[in-house]
Amino acid sequence: MRKTQIIVEVELDENHVPEKMTWNAQDGGINNQETKAAMISVWDDKEREALRIDLWTKEMPMDDMKQFYHQIFISMANSYQRATNEDEVANYIIEFAENFAHQAGIKEKP
């Protein structure tokens, strides 16, 4: 069996707030790439719930955070569609993402 790793390194300040984050994914050609935010979700099959780690640095701009969330919603819709083939629900998530973008002020209404 082949194994691989994705590593997120987080430097914390004295109050345990992230100051700097880098990530590595050797198979993807990523080596110590700096990032300002990360969201990681895993499925706990025993408890039947998603476990999450949401991190962002002090330097993450608010507008970038809004854009990050919007892109995550779009990505979730695409992943959901690939996993379930439920186009209607995937389109609902995309519609939600677009409404979010308008409400967050990162996109103008058409």
JSON list of C-alpha atoms in Angstrom, two decimals:
[
{"chain": "A", "resi": 1, "resn": "MET", "atom": "CA", "xyz": [0.00, 0.00, 0.00]},
{"chain": "A", "resi": 2, "resn": "ARG", "atom": "CA", "xyz": [1.28, 3.45, -0.91]},
{"chain": "A", "resi": 3, "resn": "LYS", "atom": "CA", "xyz": [1.01, 6.30, 1.59]},
{"chain": "A", "resi": 4, "resn": "THR", "atom": "CA", "xyz": [1.32, 10.05, 1.21]},
{"chain": "A", "resi": 5, "resn": "GLN", "atom": "CA", "xyz": [1.06, 13.06, 3.50]},
{"chain": "A", "resi": 6, "resn": "ILE", "atom": "CA", "xyz": [-0.37, 16.54, 3.52]},
{"chain": "A", "resi": 7, "resn": "ILE", "atom": "CA", "xyz": [1.21, 18.61, 6.26]},
{"chain": "A", "resi": 8, "resn": "VAL", "atom": "CA", "xyz": [0.05, 21.97, 7.61]},
{"chain": "A", "resi": 9, "resn": "GLU", "atom": "CA", "xyz": [2.50, 23.77, 9.88]},
{"chain": "A", "resi": 10, "resn": "VAL", "atom": "CA", "xyz": [1.17, 26.54, 12.09]},
{"chain": "A", "resi": 11, "resn": "GLU", "atom": "CA", "xyz": [3.27, 29.10, 13.96]},
{"chain": "A", "resi": 12, "resn": "LEU", "atom": "CA", "xyz": [1.38, 30.50, 16.97]},
{"chain": "A", "resi": 13, "resn": "ASP", "atom": "CA", "xyz": [1.84, 33.68, 18.95]},
{"chain": "A", "resi": 14, "resn": "GLU", "atom": "CA", "xyz": [1.94, 33.76, 22.74]},
{"chain": "A", "resi": 15, "resn": "ASN", "atom": "CA", "xyz": [-1.88, 33.62, 22.81]},
{"chain": "A", "resi": 16, "resn": "HIS", "atom": "CA", "xyz": [-1.98, 30.57, 20.52]},
{"chain": "A", "resi": 17, "resn": "VAL", "atom": "CA", "xyz": [-3.30, 32.59, 17.58]},
{"chain": "A", "resi": 18, "resn": "PRO", "atom": "CA", "xyz": [-1.90, 31.55, 14.17]},
{"chain": "A", "resi": 19, "resn": "GLU", "atom": "CA", "xyz": [0.71, 33.99, 12.87]},
{"chain": "A", "resi": 20, "resn": "LYS", "atom": "CA", "xyz": [2.06, 32.00, 9.94]},
{"chain": "A", "resi": 21, "resn": "MET", "atom": "CA", "xyz": [0.98, 28.83, 8.17]},
{"chain": "A", "resi": 22, "resn": "THR", "atom": "CA", "xyz": [2.65, 26.72, 5.52]},
{"chain": "A", "resi": 23, "resn": "TRP", "atom": "CA", "xyz": [1.57, 23.51, 3.88]},
{"chain": "A", "resi": 24, "resn": "ASN", "atom": "CA", "xyz": [3.29, 20.65, 2.11]},
{"chain": "A", "resi": 25, "resn": "ALA", "atom": "CA", "xyz": [1.89, 18.08, -0.30]},
{"chain": "A", "resi": 26, "resn": "GLN", "atom": "CA", "xyz": [4.86, 16.33, -1.84]},
{"chain": "A", "resi": 27, "resn": "ASP", "atom": "CA", "xyz": [2.79, 14.41, -4.40]},
{"chain": "A", "resi": 28, "resn": "GLY", "atom": "CA", "xyz": [1.24, 17.69, -5.55]},
{"chain": "A", "resi": 29, "resn": "GLY", "atom": "CA", "xyz": [4.55, 19.51, -5.78]},
{"chain": "A", "resi": 30, "resn": "ILE", "atom": "CA", "xyz": [3.73, 21.80, -2.84]},
{"chain": "A", "resi": 31, "resn": "ASN", "atom": "CA", "xyz": [6.67, 22.53, -0.55]},
{"chain": "A", "resi": 32, "resn": "ASN", "atom": "CA", "xyz": [6.36, 24.99, 2.34]},
{"chain": "A", "resi": 33, "resn": "GLN", "atom": "CA", "xyz": [3.80, 27.13, 0.52]},
{"chain": "A", "resi": 34, "resn": "GLU", "atom": "CA", "xyz": [2.56, 29.93, 2.73]},
{"chain": "A", "resi": 35, "resn": "THR", "atom": "CA", "xyz": [-1.16, 30.35, 3.26]},
{"chain": "A", "resi": 36, "resn": "LYS", "atom": "CA", "xyz": [-3.29, 32.64, 5.37]},
{"chain": "A", "resi": 37, "resn": "ALA", "atom": "CA", "xyz": [-6.23, 30.25, 5.91]},
{"chain": "A", "resi": 38, "resn": "ALA", "atom": "CA", "xyz": [-7.05, 26.53, 5.93]},
{"chain": "A", "resi": 39, "resn": "MET", "atom": "CA", "xyz": [-10.17, 24.49, 6.46]},
{"chain": "A", "resi": 40, "resn": "ILE", "atom": "CA", "xyz": [-9.84, 20.77, 6.91]},
{"chain": "A", "resi": 41, "resn": "SER", "atom": "CA", "xyz": [-12.80, 18.43, 7.34]},
{"chain": "A", "resi": 42, "resn": "VAL", "atom": "CA", "xyz": [-12.75, 14.71, 8.05]},
{"chain": "A", "resi": 43, "resn": "TRP", "atom": "CA", "xyz": [-15.61, 12.26, 8.49]},
{"chain": "A", "resi": 44, "resn": "ASP", "atom": "CA", "xyz": [-15.90, 10.42, 11.81]},
{"chain": "A", "resi": 45, "resn": "ASP", "atom": "CA", "xyz": [-17.71, 7.24, 10.77]},
{"chain": "A", "resi": 46, "resn": "LYS", "atom": "CA", "xyz": [-18.31, 6.05, 14.34]},
{"chain": "A", "resi": 47, "resn": "GLU", "atom": "CA", "xyz": [-19.97, 9.29, 15.46]},
{"chain": "A", "resi": 48, "resn": "ARG", "atom": "CA", "xyz": [-21.35, 10.02, 11.96]},
{"chain": "A", "resi": 49, "resn": "GLU", "atom": "CA", "xyz": [-20.23, 13.62, 12.07]},
{"chain": "A", "resi": 50, "resn": "ALA", "atom": "CA", "xyz": [-17.79, 15.94, 10.35]},
{"chain": "A", "resi": 51, "resn": "LEU", "atom": "CA", "xyz": [-14.80, 17.05, 12.36]},
{"chain": "A", "resi": 52, "resn": "ARG", "atom": "CA", "xyz": [-13.21, 20.33, 11.33]},
{"chain": "A", "resi": 53, "resn": "ILE", "atom": "CA", "xyz": [-10.18, 22.45, 11.80]},
{"chain": "A", "resi": 54, "resn": "ASP", "atom": "CA", "xyz": [-10.63, 26.08, 10.69]},
{"chain": "A", "resi": 55, "resn": "LEU", "atom": "CA", "xyz": [-7.53, 28.26, 10.92]},
{"chain": "A", "resi": 56, "resn": "TRP", "atom": "CA", "xyz": [-6.57, 31.69, 9.67]},
{"chain": "A", "resi": 57, "resn": "THR", "atom": "CA", "xyz": [-3.73, 34.02, 10.45]},
{"chain": "A", "resi": 58, "resn": "LYS", "atom": "CA", "xyz": [-4.03, 37.46, 12.00]},
{"chain": "A", "resi": 59, "resn": "GLU", "atom": "CA", "xyz": [-3.02, 38.89, 8.64]},
{"chain": "A", "resi": 60, "resn": "MET", "atom": "CA", "xyz": [-5.91, 37.36, 6.64]},
{"chain": "A", "resi": 61, "resn": "PRO", "atom": "CA", "xyz": [-7.76, 40.32, 5.08]},
{"chain": "A", "resi": 62, "resn": "MET", "atom": "CA", "xyz": [-11.54, 40.35, 5.55]},
{"chain": "A", "resi": 63, "resn": "ASP", "atom": "CA", "xyz": [-12.21, 40.62, 1.80]},
{"chain": "A", "resi": 64, "resn": "ASP", "atom": "CA", "xyz": [-9.94, 37.62, 1.15]},
{"chain": "A", "resi": 65, "resn": "MET", "atom": "CA", "xyz": [-11.80, 35.65, 3.84]},
{"chain": "A", "resi": 66, "resn": "LYS", "atom": "CA", "xyz": [-15.12, 36.40, 2.12]},
{"chain": "A", "resi": 67, "resn": "GLN", "atom": "CA", "xyz": [-13.69, 35.29, -1.23]},
{"chain": "A", "resi": 68, "resn": "PHE", "atom": "CA", "xyz": [-12.25, 32.16, 0.43]},
{"chain": "A", "resi": 69, "resn": "TYR", "atom": "CA", "xyz": [-15.69, 31.20, 1.76]},
{"chain": "A", "resi": 70, "resn": "HIS", "atom": "CA", "xyz": [-17.35, 31.85, -1.59]},
{"chain": "A", "resi": 71, "resn": "GLN", "atom": "CA", "xyz": [-14.86, 29.62, -3.38]},
{"chain": "A", "resi": 72, "resn": "ILE", "atom": "CA", "xyz": [-15.31, 26.90, -0.75]},
{"chain": "A", "resi": 73, "resn": "PHE", "atom": "CA", "xyz": [-19.08, 26.95, -1.30]},
{"chain": "A", "resi": 74, "resn": "ILE", "atom": "CA", "xyz": [-18.60, 26.59, -5.07]},
{"chain": "A", "resi": 75, "resn": "SER", "atom": "CA", "xyz": [-16.09, 23.79, -4.52]},
{"chain": "A", "resi": 76, "resn": "MET", "atom": "CA", "xyz": [-18.51, 22.04, -2.16]},
{"chain": "A", "resi": 77, "resn": "ALA", "atom": "CA", "xyz": [-21.21, 22.17, -4.84]},
{"chain": "A", "resi": 78, "resn": "ASN", "atom": "CA", "xyz": [-18.88, 20.64, -7.40]},
{"chain": "A", "resi": 79, "resn": "SER", "atom": "CA", "xyz": [-17.71, 17.92, -5.00]},
{"chain": "A", "resi": 80, "resn": "TYR", "atom": "CA", "xyz": [-21.27, 17.17, -3.95]},
{"chain": "A", "resi": 81, "resn": "GLN", "atom": "CA", "xyz": [-22.36, 16.79, -7.57]},
{"chain": "A", "resi": 82, "resn": "ARG", "atom": "CA", "xyz": [-19.44, 14.42, -8.34]},
{"chain": "A", "resi": 83, "resn": "ALA", "atom": "CA", "xyz": [-20.13, 12.36, -5.20]},
{"chain": "A", "resi": 84, "resn": "THR", "atom": "CA", "xyz": [-23.92, 12.08, -5.57]},
{"chain": "A", "resi": 85, "resn": "ASN", "atom": "CA", "xyz": [-24.83, 13.01, -9.16]},
{"chain": "A", "resi": 86, "resn": "GLU", "atom": "CA", "xyz": [-27.58, 15.19, -7.63]},
{"chain": "A", "resi": 87, "resn": "ASP", "atom": "CA", "xyz": [-27.47, 18.17, -9.96]},
{"chain": "A", "resi": 88, "resn": "GLU", "atom": "CA", "xyz": [-30.47, 19.91, -8.39]},
{"chain": "A", "resi": 89, "resn": "VAL", "atom": "CA", "xyz": [-28.92, 20.00, -4.92]},
{"chain": "A", "resi": 90, "resn": "ALA", "atom": "CA", "xyz": [-25.51, 21.01, -6.32]},
{"chain": "A", "resi": 91, "resn": "ASN", "atom": "CA", "xyz": [-27.18, 23.87, -8.18]},
{"chain": "A", "resi": 92, "resn": "TYR", "atom": "CA", "xyz": [-28.91, 24.91, -4.95]},
{"chain": "A", "resi": 93, "resn": "ILE", "atom": "CA", "xyz": [-25.50, 25.15, -3.25]},
{"chain": "A", "resi": 94, "resn": "ILE", "atom": "CA", "xyz": [-24.17, 27.25, -6.14]},
{"chain": "A", "resi": 95, "resn": "GLU", "atom": "CA", "xyz": [-27.22, 29.52, -5.87]},
{"chain": "A", "resi": 96, "resn": "PHE", "atom": "CA", "xyz": [-26.54, 29.86, -2.14]},
{"chain": "A", "resi": 97, "resn": "ALA", "atom": "CA", "xyz": [-22.88, 30.70, -2.90]},
{"chain": "A", "resi": 98, "resn": "GLU", "atom": "CA", "xyz": [-23.91, 33.43, -5.32]},
{"chain": "A", "resi": 99, "resn": "ASN", "atom": "CA", "xyz": [-26.39, 34.89, -2.82]},
{"chain": "A", "resi": 100, "resn": "PHE", "atom": "CA", "xyz": [-23.65, 34.78, -0.20]},
{"chain": "A", "resi": 101, "resn": "ALA", "atom": "CA", "xyz": [-21.30, 36.66, -2.55]},
{"chain": "A", "resi": 102, "resn": "HIS", "atom": "CA", "xyz": [-23.89, 39.38, -3.09]},
{"chain": "A", "resi": 103, "resn": "GLN", "atom": "CA", "xyz": [-24.66, 39.67, 0.65]},
{"chain": "A", "resi": 104, "resn": "ALA", "atom": "CA", "xyz": [-20.94, 39.72, 1.53]},
{"chain": "A", "resi": 105, "resn": "GLY", "atom": "CA", "xyz": [-20.32, 42.46, -1.02]},
{"chain": "A", "resi": 106, "resn": "ILE", "atom": "CA", "xyz": [-17.81, 40.58, -3.12]},
{"chain": "A", "resi": 107, "resn": "LYS", "atom": "CA", "xyz": [-20.05, 40.40, -6.20]},
{"chain": "A", "resi": 108, "resn": "GLU", "atom": "CA", "xyz": [-22.63, 42.74, -7.58]},
{"chain": "A", "resi": 109, "resn": "LYS", "atom": "CA", "xyz": [-26.09, 41.49, -8.44]},
{"chain": "A", "resi": 110, "resn": "PRO", "atom": "CA", "xyz": [-26.53, 40.98, -12.18]}
]
